Short mmCIF file of C-alpha atoms and ligand atoms in Angstrom, two decimals:
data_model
loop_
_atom_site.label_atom_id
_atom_site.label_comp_id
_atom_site.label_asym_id
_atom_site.label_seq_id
_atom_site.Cartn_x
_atom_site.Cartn_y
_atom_site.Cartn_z
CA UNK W 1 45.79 1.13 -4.55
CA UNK W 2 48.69 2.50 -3.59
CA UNK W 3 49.24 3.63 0.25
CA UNK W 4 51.96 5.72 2.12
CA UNK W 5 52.66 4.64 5.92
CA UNK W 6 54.28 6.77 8.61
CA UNK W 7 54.85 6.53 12.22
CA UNK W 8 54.76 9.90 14.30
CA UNK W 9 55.64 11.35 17.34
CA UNK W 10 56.98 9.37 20.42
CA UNK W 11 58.05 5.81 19.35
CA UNK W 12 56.24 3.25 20.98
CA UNK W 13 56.92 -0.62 21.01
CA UNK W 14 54.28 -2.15 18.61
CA UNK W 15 55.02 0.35 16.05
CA UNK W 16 56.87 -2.36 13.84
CA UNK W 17 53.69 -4.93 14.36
CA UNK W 18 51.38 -2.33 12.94
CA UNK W 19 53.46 -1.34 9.66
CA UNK W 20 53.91 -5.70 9.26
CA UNK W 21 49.93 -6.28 9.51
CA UNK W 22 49.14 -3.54 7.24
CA UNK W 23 51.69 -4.60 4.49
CA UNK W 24 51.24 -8.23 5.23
CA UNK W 25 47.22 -7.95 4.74
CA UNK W 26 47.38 -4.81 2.12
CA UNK W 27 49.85 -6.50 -0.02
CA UNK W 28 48.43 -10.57 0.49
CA UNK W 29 44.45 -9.79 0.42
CA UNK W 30 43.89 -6.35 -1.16
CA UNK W 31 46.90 -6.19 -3.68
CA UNK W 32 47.78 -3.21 -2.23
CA UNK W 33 51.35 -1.36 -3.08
CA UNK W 34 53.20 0.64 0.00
CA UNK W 35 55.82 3.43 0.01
CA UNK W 36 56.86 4.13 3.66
CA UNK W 37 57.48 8.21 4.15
CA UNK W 38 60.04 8.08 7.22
CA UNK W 39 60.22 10.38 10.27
CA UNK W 40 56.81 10.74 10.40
CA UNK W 41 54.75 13.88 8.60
CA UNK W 42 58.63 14.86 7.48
CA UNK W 43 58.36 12.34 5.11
CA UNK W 44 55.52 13.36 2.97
CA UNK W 45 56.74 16.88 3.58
CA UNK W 46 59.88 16.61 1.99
CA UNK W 47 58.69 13.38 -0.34
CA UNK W 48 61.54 11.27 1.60
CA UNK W 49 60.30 7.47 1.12
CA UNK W 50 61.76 3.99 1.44
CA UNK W 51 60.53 1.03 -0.47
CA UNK W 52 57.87 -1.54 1.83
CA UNK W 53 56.90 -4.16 1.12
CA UNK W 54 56.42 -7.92 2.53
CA UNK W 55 60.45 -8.34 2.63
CA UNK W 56 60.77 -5.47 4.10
CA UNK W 57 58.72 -6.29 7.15
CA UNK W 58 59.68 -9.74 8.15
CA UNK W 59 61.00 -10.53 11.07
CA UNK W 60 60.15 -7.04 12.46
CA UNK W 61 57.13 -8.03 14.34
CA UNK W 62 59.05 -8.02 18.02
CA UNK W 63 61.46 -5.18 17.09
CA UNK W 64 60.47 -2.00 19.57
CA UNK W 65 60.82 1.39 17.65
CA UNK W 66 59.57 1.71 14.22
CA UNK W 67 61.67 0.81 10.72
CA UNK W 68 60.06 4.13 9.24
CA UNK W 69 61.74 6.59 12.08
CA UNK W 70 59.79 8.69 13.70
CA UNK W 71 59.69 13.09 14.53
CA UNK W 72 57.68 15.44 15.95
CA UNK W 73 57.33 17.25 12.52
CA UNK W 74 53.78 19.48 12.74
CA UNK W 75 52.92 20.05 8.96
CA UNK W 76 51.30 23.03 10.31
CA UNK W 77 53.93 24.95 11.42
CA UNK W 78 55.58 24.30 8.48
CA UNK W 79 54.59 27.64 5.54
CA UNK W 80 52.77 25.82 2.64
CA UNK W 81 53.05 22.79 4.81
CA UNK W 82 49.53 20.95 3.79
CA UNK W 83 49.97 22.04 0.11
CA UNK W 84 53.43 20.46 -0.08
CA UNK W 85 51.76 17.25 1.54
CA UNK W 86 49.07 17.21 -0.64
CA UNK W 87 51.77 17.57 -4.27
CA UNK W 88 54.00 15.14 -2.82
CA UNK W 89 51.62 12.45 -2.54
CA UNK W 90 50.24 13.01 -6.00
CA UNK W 91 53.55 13.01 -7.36
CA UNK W 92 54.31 9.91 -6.00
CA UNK W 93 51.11 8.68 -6.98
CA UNK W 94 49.88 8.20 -3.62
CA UNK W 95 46.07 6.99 -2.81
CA UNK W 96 46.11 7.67 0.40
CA UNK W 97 48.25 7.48 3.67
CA UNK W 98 47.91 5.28 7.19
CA UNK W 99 49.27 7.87 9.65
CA UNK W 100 50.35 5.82 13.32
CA UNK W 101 50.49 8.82 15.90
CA UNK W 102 49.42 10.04 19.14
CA UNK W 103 47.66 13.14 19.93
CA UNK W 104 49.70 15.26 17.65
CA UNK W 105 50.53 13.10 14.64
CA UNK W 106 46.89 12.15 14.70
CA UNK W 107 45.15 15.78 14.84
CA UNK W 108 47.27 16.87 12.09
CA UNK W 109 46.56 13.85 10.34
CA UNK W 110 42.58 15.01 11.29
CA UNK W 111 43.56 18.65 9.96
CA UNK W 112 44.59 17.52 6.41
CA UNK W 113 41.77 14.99 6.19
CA UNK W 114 38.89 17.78 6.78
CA UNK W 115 40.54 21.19 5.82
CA UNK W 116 42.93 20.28 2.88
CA UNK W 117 41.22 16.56 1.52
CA UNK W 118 44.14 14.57 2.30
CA UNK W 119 42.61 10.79 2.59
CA UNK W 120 44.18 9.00 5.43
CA UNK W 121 43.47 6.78 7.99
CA UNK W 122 44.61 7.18 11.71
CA UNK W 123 46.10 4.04 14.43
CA UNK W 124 46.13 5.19 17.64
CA UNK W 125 49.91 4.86 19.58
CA UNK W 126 51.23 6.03 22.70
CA UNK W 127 52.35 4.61 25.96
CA UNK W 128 50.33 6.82 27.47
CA UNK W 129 46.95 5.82 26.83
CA UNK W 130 45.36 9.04 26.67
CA UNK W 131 43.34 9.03 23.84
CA UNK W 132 39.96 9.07 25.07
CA UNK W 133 38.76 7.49 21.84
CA UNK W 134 40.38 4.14 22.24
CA UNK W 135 39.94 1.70 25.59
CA UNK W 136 43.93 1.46 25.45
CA UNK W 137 46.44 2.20 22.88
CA UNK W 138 49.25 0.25 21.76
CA UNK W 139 52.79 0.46 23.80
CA UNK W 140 51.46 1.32 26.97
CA UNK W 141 51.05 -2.19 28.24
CA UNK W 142 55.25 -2.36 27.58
CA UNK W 143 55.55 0.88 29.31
CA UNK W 144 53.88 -0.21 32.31
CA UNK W 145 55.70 -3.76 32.59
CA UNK W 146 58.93 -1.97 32.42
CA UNK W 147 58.04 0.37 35.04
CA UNK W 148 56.56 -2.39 37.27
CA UNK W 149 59.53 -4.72 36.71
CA UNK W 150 61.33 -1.71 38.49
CA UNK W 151 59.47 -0.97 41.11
CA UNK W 152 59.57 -5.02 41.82
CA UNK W 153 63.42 -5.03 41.82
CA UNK W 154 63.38 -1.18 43.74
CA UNK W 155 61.20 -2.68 46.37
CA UNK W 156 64.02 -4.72 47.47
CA UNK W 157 66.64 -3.15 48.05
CA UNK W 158 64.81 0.22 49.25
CA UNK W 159 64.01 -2.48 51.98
CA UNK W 160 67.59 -3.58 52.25
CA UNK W 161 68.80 0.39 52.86
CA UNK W 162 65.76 1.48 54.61
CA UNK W 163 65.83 4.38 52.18
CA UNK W 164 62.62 5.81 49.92
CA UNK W 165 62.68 5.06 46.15
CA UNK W 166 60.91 7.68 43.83
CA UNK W 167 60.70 6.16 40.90
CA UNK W 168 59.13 8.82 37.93
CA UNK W 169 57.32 7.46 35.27
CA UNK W 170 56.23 9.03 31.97
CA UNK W 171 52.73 9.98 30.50
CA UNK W 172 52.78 13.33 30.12
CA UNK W 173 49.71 15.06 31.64
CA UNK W 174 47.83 11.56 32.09
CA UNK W 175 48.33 9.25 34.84
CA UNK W 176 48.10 6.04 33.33
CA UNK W 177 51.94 4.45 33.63
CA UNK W 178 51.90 5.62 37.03
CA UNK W 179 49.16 4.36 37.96
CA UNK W 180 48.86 0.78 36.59
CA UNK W 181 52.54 0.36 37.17
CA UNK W 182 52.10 1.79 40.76
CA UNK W 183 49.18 -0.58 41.64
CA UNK W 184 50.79 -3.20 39.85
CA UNK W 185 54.07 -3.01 42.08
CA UNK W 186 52.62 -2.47 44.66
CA UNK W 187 53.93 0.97 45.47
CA UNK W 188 53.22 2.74 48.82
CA UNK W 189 52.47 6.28 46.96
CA UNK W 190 51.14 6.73 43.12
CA UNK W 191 51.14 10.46 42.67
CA UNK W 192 49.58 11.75 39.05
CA UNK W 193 48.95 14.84 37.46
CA UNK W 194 44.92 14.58 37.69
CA UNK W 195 45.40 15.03 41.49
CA UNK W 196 47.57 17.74 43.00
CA UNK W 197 49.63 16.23 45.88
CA UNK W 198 50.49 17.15 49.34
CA UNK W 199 53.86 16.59 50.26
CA UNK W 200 53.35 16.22 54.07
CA UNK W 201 50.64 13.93 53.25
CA UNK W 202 53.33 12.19 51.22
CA UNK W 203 56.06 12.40 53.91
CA UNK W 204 53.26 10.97 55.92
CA UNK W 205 52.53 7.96 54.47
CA UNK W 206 56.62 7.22 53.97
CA UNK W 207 56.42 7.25 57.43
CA UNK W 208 53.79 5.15 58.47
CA UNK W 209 55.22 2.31 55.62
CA UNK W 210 58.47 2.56 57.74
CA UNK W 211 57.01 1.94 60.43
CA UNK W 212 55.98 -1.39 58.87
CA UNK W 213 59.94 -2.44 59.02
CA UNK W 214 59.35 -2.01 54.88
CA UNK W 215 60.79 0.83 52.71
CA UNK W 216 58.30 2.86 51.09
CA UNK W 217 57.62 2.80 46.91
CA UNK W 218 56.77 5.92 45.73
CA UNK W 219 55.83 5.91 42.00
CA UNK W 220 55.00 9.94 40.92
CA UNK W 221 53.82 11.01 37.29
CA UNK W 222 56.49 13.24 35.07
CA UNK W 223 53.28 15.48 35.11
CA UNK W 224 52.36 15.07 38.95
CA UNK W 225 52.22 18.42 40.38
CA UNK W 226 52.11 19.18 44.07
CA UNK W 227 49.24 21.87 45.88
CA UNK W 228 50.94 25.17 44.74
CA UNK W 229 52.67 23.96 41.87
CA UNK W 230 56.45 23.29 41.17
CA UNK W 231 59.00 25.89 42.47
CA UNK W 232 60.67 25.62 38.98
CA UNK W 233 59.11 27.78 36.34
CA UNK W 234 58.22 25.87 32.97
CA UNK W 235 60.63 27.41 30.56
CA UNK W 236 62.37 24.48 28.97
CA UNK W 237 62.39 23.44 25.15
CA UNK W 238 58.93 23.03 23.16
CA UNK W 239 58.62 20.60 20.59
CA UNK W 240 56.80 21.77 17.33
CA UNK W 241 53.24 21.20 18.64
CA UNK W 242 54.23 23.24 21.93
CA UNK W 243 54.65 20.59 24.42
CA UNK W 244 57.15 21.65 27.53
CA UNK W 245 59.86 18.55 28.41
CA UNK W 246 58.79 17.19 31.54
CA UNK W 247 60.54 15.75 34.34
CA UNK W 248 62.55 16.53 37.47
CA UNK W 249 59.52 16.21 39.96
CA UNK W 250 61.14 12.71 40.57
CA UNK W 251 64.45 14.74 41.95
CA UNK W 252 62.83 17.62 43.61
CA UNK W 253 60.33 15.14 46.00
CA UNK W 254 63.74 13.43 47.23
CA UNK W 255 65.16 16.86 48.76
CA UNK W 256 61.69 17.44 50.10
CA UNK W 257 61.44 14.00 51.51
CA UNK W 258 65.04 14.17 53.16
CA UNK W 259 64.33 17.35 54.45
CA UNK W 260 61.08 16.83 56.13
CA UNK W 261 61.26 13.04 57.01
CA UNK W 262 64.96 12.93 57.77
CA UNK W 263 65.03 9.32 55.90
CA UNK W 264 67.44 9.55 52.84
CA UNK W 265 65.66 9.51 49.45
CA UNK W 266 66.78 8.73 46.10
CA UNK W 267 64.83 8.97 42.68
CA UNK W 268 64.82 6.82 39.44
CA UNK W 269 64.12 8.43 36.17
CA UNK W 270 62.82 5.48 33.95
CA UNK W 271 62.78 7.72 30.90
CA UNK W 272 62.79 6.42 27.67
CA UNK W 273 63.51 3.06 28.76
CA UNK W 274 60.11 3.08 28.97
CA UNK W 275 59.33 3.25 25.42
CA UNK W 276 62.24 1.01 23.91
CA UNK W 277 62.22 -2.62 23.24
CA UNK W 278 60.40 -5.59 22.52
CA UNK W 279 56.43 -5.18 23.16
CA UNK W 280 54.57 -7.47 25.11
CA UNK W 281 51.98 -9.59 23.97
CA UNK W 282 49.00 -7.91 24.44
CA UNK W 283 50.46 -5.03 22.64
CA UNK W 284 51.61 -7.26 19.74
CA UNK W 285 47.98 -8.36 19.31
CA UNK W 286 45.78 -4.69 19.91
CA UNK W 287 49.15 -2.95 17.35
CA UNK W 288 48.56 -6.15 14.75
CA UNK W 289 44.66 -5.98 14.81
CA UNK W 290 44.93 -2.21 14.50
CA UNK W 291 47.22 -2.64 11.47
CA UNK W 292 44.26 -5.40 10.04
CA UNK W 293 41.58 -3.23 10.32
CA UNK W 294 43.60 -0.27 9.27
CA UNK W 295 44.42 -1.22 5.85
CA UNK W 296 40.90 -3.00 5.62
CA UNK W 297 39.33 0.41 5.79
CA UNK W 298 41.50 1.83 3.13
CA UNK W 299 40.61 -0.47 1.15
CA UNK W 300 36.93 0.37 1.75
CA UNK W 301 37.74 3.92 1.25
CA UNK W 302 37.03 5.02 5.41
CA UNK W 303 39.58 7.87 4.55
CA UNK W 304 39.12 10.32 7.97
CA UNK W 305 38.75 7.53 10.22
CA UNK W 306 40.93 5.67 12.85
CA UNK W 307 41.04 2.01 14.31
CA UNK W 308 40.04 2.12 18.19
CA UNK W 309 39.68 -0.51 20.67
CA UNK W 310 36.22 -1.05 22.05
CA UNK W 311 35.83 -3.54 24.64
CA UNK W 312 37.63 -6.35 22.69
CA UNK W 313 36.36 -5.31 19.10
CA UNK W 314 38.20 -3.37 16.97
CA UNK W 315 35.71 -0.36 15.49
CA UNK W 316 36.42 2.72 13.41
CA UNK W 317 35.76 6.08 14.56
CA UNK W 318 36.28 9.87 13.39
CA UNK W 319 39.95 10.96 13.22
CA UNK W 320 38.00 14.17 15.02
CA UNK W 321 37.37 12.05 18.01
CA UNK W 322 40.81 10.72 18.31
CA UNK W 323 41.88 14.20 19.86
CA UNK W 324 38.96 15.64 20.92
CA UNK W 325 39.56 14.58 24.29
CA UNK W 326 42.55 13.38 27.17
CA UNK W 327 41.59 10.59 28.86
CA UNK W 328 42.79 10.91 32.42
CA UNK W 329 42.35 9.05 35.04
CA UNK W 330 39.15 8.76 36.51
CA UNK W 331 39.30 10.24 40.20
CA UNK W 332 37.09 6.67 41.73
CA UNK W 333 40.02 4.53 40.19
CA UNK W 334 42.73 6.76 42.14
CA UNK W 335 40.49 6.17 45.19
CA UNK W 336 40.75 2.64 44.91
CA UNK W 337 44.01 1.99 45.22
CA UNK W 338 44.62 4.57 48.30
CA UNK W 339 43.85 1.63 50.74
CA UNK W 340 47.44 0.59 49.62
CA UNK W 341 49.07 3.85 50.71
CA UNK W 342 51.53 4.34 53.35
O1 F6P X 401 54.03 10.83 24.51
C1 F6P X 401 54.98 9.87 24.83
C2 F6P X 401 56.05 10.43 25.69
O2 F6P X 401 56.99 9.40 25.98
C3 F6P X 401 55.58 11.12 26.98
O3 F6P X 401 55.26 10.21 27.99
C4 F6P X 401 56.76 12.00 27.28
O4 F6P X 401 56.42 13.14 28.05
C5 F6P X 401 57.22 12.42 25.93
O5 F6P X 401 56.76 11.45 25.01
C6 F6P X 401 58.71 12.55 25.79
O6 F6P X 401 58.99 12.94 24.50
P1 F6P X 401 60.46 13.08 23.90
O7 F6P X 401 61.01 11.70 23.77
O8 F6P X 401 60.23 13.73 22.59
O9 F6P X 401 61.22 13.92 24.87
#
């Protein structure tokens, strides 16, 4: 058999470990051949491949990023888009393809399976675990040790210049990084986009954590929105699949804070720091397992299906499911950490 891997969308650390399983187990067990389209659905779309195969993938197992590239390519907004997919891969004598995405990779990779017979098989990435089909996807554990590591360092020298510290996570409209990385740094505020904040609540609670003698954390979402909304309308860039560019809620609650606490404020955009570099452990092992069973069900011909945590076993499910839904946070896990506000 002969199988076409891309990585799509945001890169993610773990990326790499995924692409090294599947070759490592596709090519040792199954006999398997690989061709590796780069920069995610642009690769099959414009039949731009690079050879993979077991040399290719050593010693890429702690490398962050992805050796295949990655882009936000949508084969659907592309005219003849599916159809150009579908000659490509014949042409290049393609069986079938492992497609490594998110939310967007992943329901276009759900699009061709049902409405145009593409067969492929779906691993679930982003480091912001919002794919309600998986218990946790691969490169958010990173994300959130980053972001605690700088809330831990933050922490001391807000306390040092009695000042607030915003520091602004990503996730996009899920609350995940902020909130494990909040309650794992102990922050004095976790503000995410499931809940619409208050600022004077906010200002609030920076006020009774001063009066502590400590300086107050507070970790907000990209997507964090307060009552009433942002005074900025939402007219930056779109990527192909329509998202907006967050960000900037980070800056805009320090001139709030200033202004109504009188305590000077200053915000740290983590940004893609987030999502570069080695991956931890844990994310090693879920991206590596992912990658096992992965080419394990191509070789069993699952084509429409996608590898998904489940408790601690790896299952297949529907590529449908893998975007049916966002997995936010729940509102009772928000509410447990609010005894550590303020
Ligand atoms: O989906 C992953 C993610 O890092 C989000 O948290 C963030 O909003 C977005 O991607 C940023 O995307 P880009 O790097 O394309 O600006």
């Amino acid at each position: 058999m002969r199988i076409g891997v891309l990585t799509g969308g945001g890169d993610c650390p773990g990326l790499n470990a995924v692409i090294r399983a599947v070759v490592r187990k596709g090519a040792g067990v199954h006999g398997h051949e690989f061709v590796g389209y780069r920069d995610g659905w642009r690769g099959p779309l414009e039949d731009d491949t690079m050879p993979l195969g077991v040399p290719e993938v050593r010693g890429i197992l702690p490398r962050g990023g992805t050796i295949l590239g990655s882009s936000r390519t949508n084969p659907f907004a592309v005219d003849g888009g599916p159809e150009r997919i579908l000659a490509n891969l014949r042409e290049a004598g393609v069986d079938g393809l492992i497609a490594i995405g998110g939310e967007d990779t992943l329901g276009a990779a759900s699009r061709l399976h049902g409405e145009h017979g593409v067969a492929v098989i779906g691993v679930p990435k982003t480091i912001d675990n919002d794919l309600a089909a998986t218990d946790y996807t691969f490169g958010f554990d990173t994300a959130v040790n980053i972001a605690m590591e700088a809330i831990d360092r933050l922490h001391t020298t807000a306390d040092s210049h009695h000042r607030v510290l915003i520091v602004e996570v990503m996730g996009r409209h899920a609350g995940w990084i902020a909130f494990h990385a909040g309650l794992s740094g102990g922050a004095n505020v976790i503000l995410i986009p499931e809940r619409r904040f208050d600022v004077q609540q906010v200002c609030e609670l920076v006020g009774r954590r001063f009066a502590s003698r400590f300086a107050p954390i507070v970790v907000v979402a990209e997507g964090a929105e307060p009552v009433g909304g942002m005074p900025v309308p939402e007219a930056g860039p779109r990527d192909a699949f329509g998202h907006v560019r967050l960000g900037g809620v980070g800056h805009w609650l320090e001139g709030e804070i200033e202004r109504r606490t009188g305590k000077e404020a200053r915000a740290t955009v983590l940004g893609h720091v987030q999502r570069g570099g080695t991956p931890t452990a844990f994310d090693r092992v879920l991206a590596t397992r992912f990658g096992l069973h992965a080419v394990d069900a191509a070789e069993a011909g699952r084509w429409g299906s996608m590898t998904a945590l489940r408790g601690t076993e790896i299952e297949l499910v529907e590529l449908t499911a893998a975007t049916a839904e966002l997995k936010t946070v729940p509102p009772r896990l928000y509410e447990e950490a609010e005894v550590f506000f303020g």
